[in-house]
Short mmCIF file of C-alpha atoms in Angstrom, two decimals:
data_model
loop_
_atom_site.label_atom_id
_atom_site.label_comp_id
_atom_site.label_asym_id
_atom_site.label_seq_id
_atom_site.Cartn_x
_atom_site.Cartn_y
_atom_site.Cartn_z
CA ALA A 1474 0.16 0.03 0.12
CA ASN A 1475 3.12 2.18 0.37
CA GLY A 1476 3.97 2.25 -2.71
CA SER A 1477 0.51 3.14 -4.34
CA GLU A 1478 -0.18 6.12 -1.87
CA TYR A 1479 3.66 7.23 -2.79
CA LEU A 1480 2.47 7.00 -5.93
CA MET A 1481 -0.65 8.68 -5.55
CA ASP A 1482 0.88 11.80 -3.59
CA ARG A 1483 2.90 12.38 -7.17
CA VAL A 1484 -0.05 12.50 -9.02
CA PHE A 1485 -1.87 15.04 -6.63
CA GLN A 1486 1.83 17.19 -6.32
CA LYS A 1487 1.77 16.86 -10.32
CA LEU A 1488 -1.73 18.27 -10.40
CA ILE A 1489 -0.88 21.25 -7.67
CA ASP A 1490 2.57 22.17 -9.57
CA SER A 1491 0.33 22.69 -13.02
CA ASN A 1492 -2.63 24.40 -11.22
CA PHE A 1493 -4.76 21.75 -12.10
CA SER A 1494 -4.71 23.05 -15.27
CA ASP A 1495 -5.41 18.90 -16.46
CA LEU A 1496 -9.07 19.46 -14.73
CA LYS A 1497 -9.60 23.43 -17.46
CA GLY A 1498 -13.08 24.01 -17.34
CA THR A 1499 -13.64 22.27 -13.80
CA VAL A 1500 -16.40 24.27 -11.70
CA LEU A 1501 -17.52 23.57 -8.11
CA ASN A 1502 -19.82 25.55 -5.80
CA ALA A 1503 -19.94 24.79 -2.63
CA SER A 1504 -21.54 26.04 0.77
CA ILE A 1505 -19.21 25.31 4.04
CA PRO A 1506 -20.90 25.45 7.86
CA VAL A 1507 -18.12 26.65 10.12
CA PRO A 1508 -18.78 26.18 13.15
CA GLN A 1509 -17.65 29.08 15.42
CA GLY A 1510 -14.93 26.13 17.67
CA LEU A 1511 -13.08 25.71 13.86
CA ILE A 1512 -12.47 29.24 13.47
CA ASN A 1513 -11.38 28.91 17.09
CA GLU A 1514 -9.01 26.91 16.54
CA LEU A 1515 -7.84 28.16 13.51
CA ILE A 1516 -7.27 31.52 15.07
CA GLU A 1517 -5.84 30.10 18.22
CA ALA A 1518 -2.68 28.44 16.21
CA SER A 1519 -2.39 31.65 14.19
CA LEU A 1520 -1.54 33.40 17.14
CA ARG A 1521 1.46 30.64 18.73
CA GLY A 1522 4.07 33.07 19.79
CA ASN A 1523 2.35 36.34 19.44
CA LYS A 1524 3.97 38.88 21.62
CA THR A 1525 0.57 40.96 22.46
CA ILE A 1526 -1.98 39.25 21.83
CA VAL A 1527 -2.92 36.80 24.71
CA SER A 1528 -6.41 35.46 23.22
CA CYS A 1529 -9.08 35.84 20.89
CA ILE A 1530 -12.55 33.85 20.72
CA ILE A 1531 -14.83 34.47 18.19
CA PHE A 1532 -18.63 33.85 18.12
CA ALA A 1533 -20.56 34.15 15.54
CA HIS A 1534 -24.34 35.71 15.79
CA PRO A 1535 -27.24 36.01 12.82
CA ARG A 1536 -27.19 38.66 10.48
CA ASN A 1537 -23.34 38.90 9.87
CA ARG A 1538 -22.85 40.11 13.35
CA VAL A 1539 -19.72 38.63 15.41
CA SER A 1540 -18.38 39.08 18.40
CA VAL A 1541 -14.32 38.20 19.78
CA HIS A 1542 -13.65 38.59 22.93
CA LEU A 1543 -9.89 39.87 22.88
CA LYS A 1544 -7.16 40.01 25.34
CA THR A 1545 -3.87 41.51 24.79
CA THR A 1546 -0.93 42.34 26.83
CA MET A 1547 -1.26 46.23 25.93
CA LEU A 1548 -4.70 46.76 28.63
CA PRO A 1549 -5.98 44.90 31.66
CA TRP A 1550 -8.73 44.17 31.16
CA PRO A 1551 -10.59 42.18 27.64
CA LEU A 1552 -12.13 44.11 25.05
CA HIS A 1553 -15.67 42.33 23.56
CA LEU A 1554 -16.14 44.22 20.09
CA ARG A 1555 -19.09 43.41 18.20
CA LEU A 1556 -18.05 43.28 13.95
CA LYS A 1557 -20.17 43.01 11.38
CA LEU A 1558 -18.80 41.42 8.47
CA ASP A 1559 -19.05 42.03 4.66
CA LYS A 1560 -21.39 39.53 2.57
CA ALA A 1561 -18.48 38.97 0.54
CA VAL A 1562 -14.86 37.81 0.69
CA ASP A 1563 -12.85 41.42 -1.47
CA PHE A 1564 -11.43 39.46 -4.75
CA ALA A 1565 -11.07 42.87 -6.45
CA SER A 1566 -8.61 43.58 -3.22
CA TYR A 1567 -4.72 44.68 -4.10
CA SER A 1568 -2.57 41.45 -3.70
CA SER A 1569 -4.42 39.03 -2.34
CA PRO A 1570 -8.58 38.70 -0.94
CA LYS A 1571 -9.81 40.45 1.77
CA ILE A 1572 -12.42 39.91 4.39
CA ARG A 1573 -13.85 43.48 6.26
CA ALA A 1574 -15.36 43.99 8.90
CA TRP A 1575 -16.80 46.78 10.38
CA MET A 1576 -16.82 47.94 14.15
CA GLU A 1577 -19.89 48.66 16.16
CA ASN A 1578 -18.43 49.54 19.41
CA HIS A 1579 -15.07 50.23 20.55
CA ARG A 1580 -13.99 52.64 17.77
CA LEU A 1581 -11.59 54.56 19.72
CA LEU A 1582 -9.89 51.45 20.99
CA GLY A 1583 -9.49 51.01 17.48
CA ARG A 1584 -7.82 53.73 16.14
CA LEU A 1585 -5.76 52.51 19.15
CA GLY A 1586 -5.06 49.17 18.24
CA SER A 1587 -3.64 50.30 14.54
CA THR A 1588 -1.69 53.45 16.28
CA PHE A 1589 0.41 51.22 18.18
CA ASN A 1590 0.66 48.07 15.02
CA ALA A 1591 -0.78 45.44 18.42
CA LEU A 1592 -2.21 43.30 15.97
CA PRO A 1593 -0.40 40.55 13.87
CA GLU A 1594 1.01 39.79 10.37
CA GLY A 1595 -2.76 39.81 7.99
CA ILE A 1596 -4.88 42.11 10.49
CA LYS A 1597 -5.48 46.06 10.02
CA ILE A 1598 -7.46 48.80 11.44
CA TYR A 1599 -8.41 51.72 9.56
CA GLY A 1600 -10.79 53.91 11.31
CA ASN A 1601 -13.86 51.54 12.12
CA GLN A 1602 -12.66 48.75 9.79
CA VAL A 1603 -11.04 45.86 9.96
CA VAL A 1604 -9.34 43.94 7.26
CA LEU A 1605 -8.20 40.54 7.60
CA ASP A 1606 -5.69 39.67 4.56
CA LEU A 1607 -6.24 35.99 3.70
CA GLY A 1608 -3.25 36.26 1.86
CA ALA A 1609 -1.06 36.58 5.23
CA PHE A 1610 -2.34 33.70 6.23
CA LEU A 1611 -1.19 30.89 3.59
CA GLN A 1612 2.29 29.31 4.75
CA THR A 1613 2.88 27.12 1.24
CA PRO A 1614 2.85 28.07 -2.52
CA GLU A 1615 0.38 25.33 -2.77
CA GLN A 1616 -2.38 27.30 -0.97
CA LYS A 1617 -1.64 30.53 -2.17
CA ARG A 1618 -1.93 28.98 -5.67
CA LEU A 1619 -5.52 26.64 -4.14
CA LEU A 1620 -6.82 29.71 -3.16
CA ASP A 1621 -6.19 31.84 -6.49
CA LEU A 1622 -8.62 29.05 -7.56
CA VAL A 1623 -11.25 30.48 -5.06
CA LYS A 1624 -13.14 32.83 -7.81
CA SER A 1625 -15.83 34.02 -4.69
CA VAL A 1626 -17.04 33.66 -1.11
CA ASP A 1627 -20.26 35.22 0.39
CA MET A 1628 -20.43 34.89 4.08
CA GLN A 1629 -23.42 34.60 5.99
CA THR A 1630 -23.70 33.91 9.90
CA GLU A 1631 -26.16 32.17 11.99
CA GLU A 1632 -25.68 31.44 16.10
CA GLY A 1633 -22.61 29.52 16.41
CA THR A 1634 -21.73 28.80 12.81
CA VAL A 1635 -20.23 31.14 9.35
CA ILE A 1636 -21.44 29.92 6.17
CA LEU A 1637 -19.13 30.66 3.28
CA ASP A 1638 -20.37 30.00 -0.27
CA VAL A 1639 -17.59 29.31 -2.01
CA ARG A 1640 -16.76 29.25 -6.17
CA VAL A 1641 -14.20 27.57 -7.58
CA GLU A 1642 -13.00 27.65 -10.64
CA VAL A 1643 -10.13 26.43 -12.99
CA ASP A 1644 -9.22 28.11 -15.79
#
């Protein structure tokens, strides 16, 4: 079985290296319900080694609203932020796709956070807008190539879940 696994790995690597050109014309539309627990595991993994943010927990609510419980070394108390997510990932943005959210509270703290550069790589605050640059979280060339196949992602939330409607195309 080990030899066949090696051959399968080589076939999949060839597909990735060729940007899936052997599958040209493929179109996938998928609805992916992502539980907030999985989102928080991904956040925890991406914050490992961060000196400023102690913890960040996200809670999904209906109508594209999320709340964020953020503990930072810069403040003696935790922040409880309320955000409204844009309905779609911005794929027209320069360099890589962005998720945008709008602060509904703590706007002054948002400005202070951007001033002190307290946020991890890939997260910026512009006034009351929080921008998450998806490209900053990709670690391998394969991940970047896979993201290039994604043409659109619409987002909606329910209590405890973010639902991603994803369109993938192989040109």
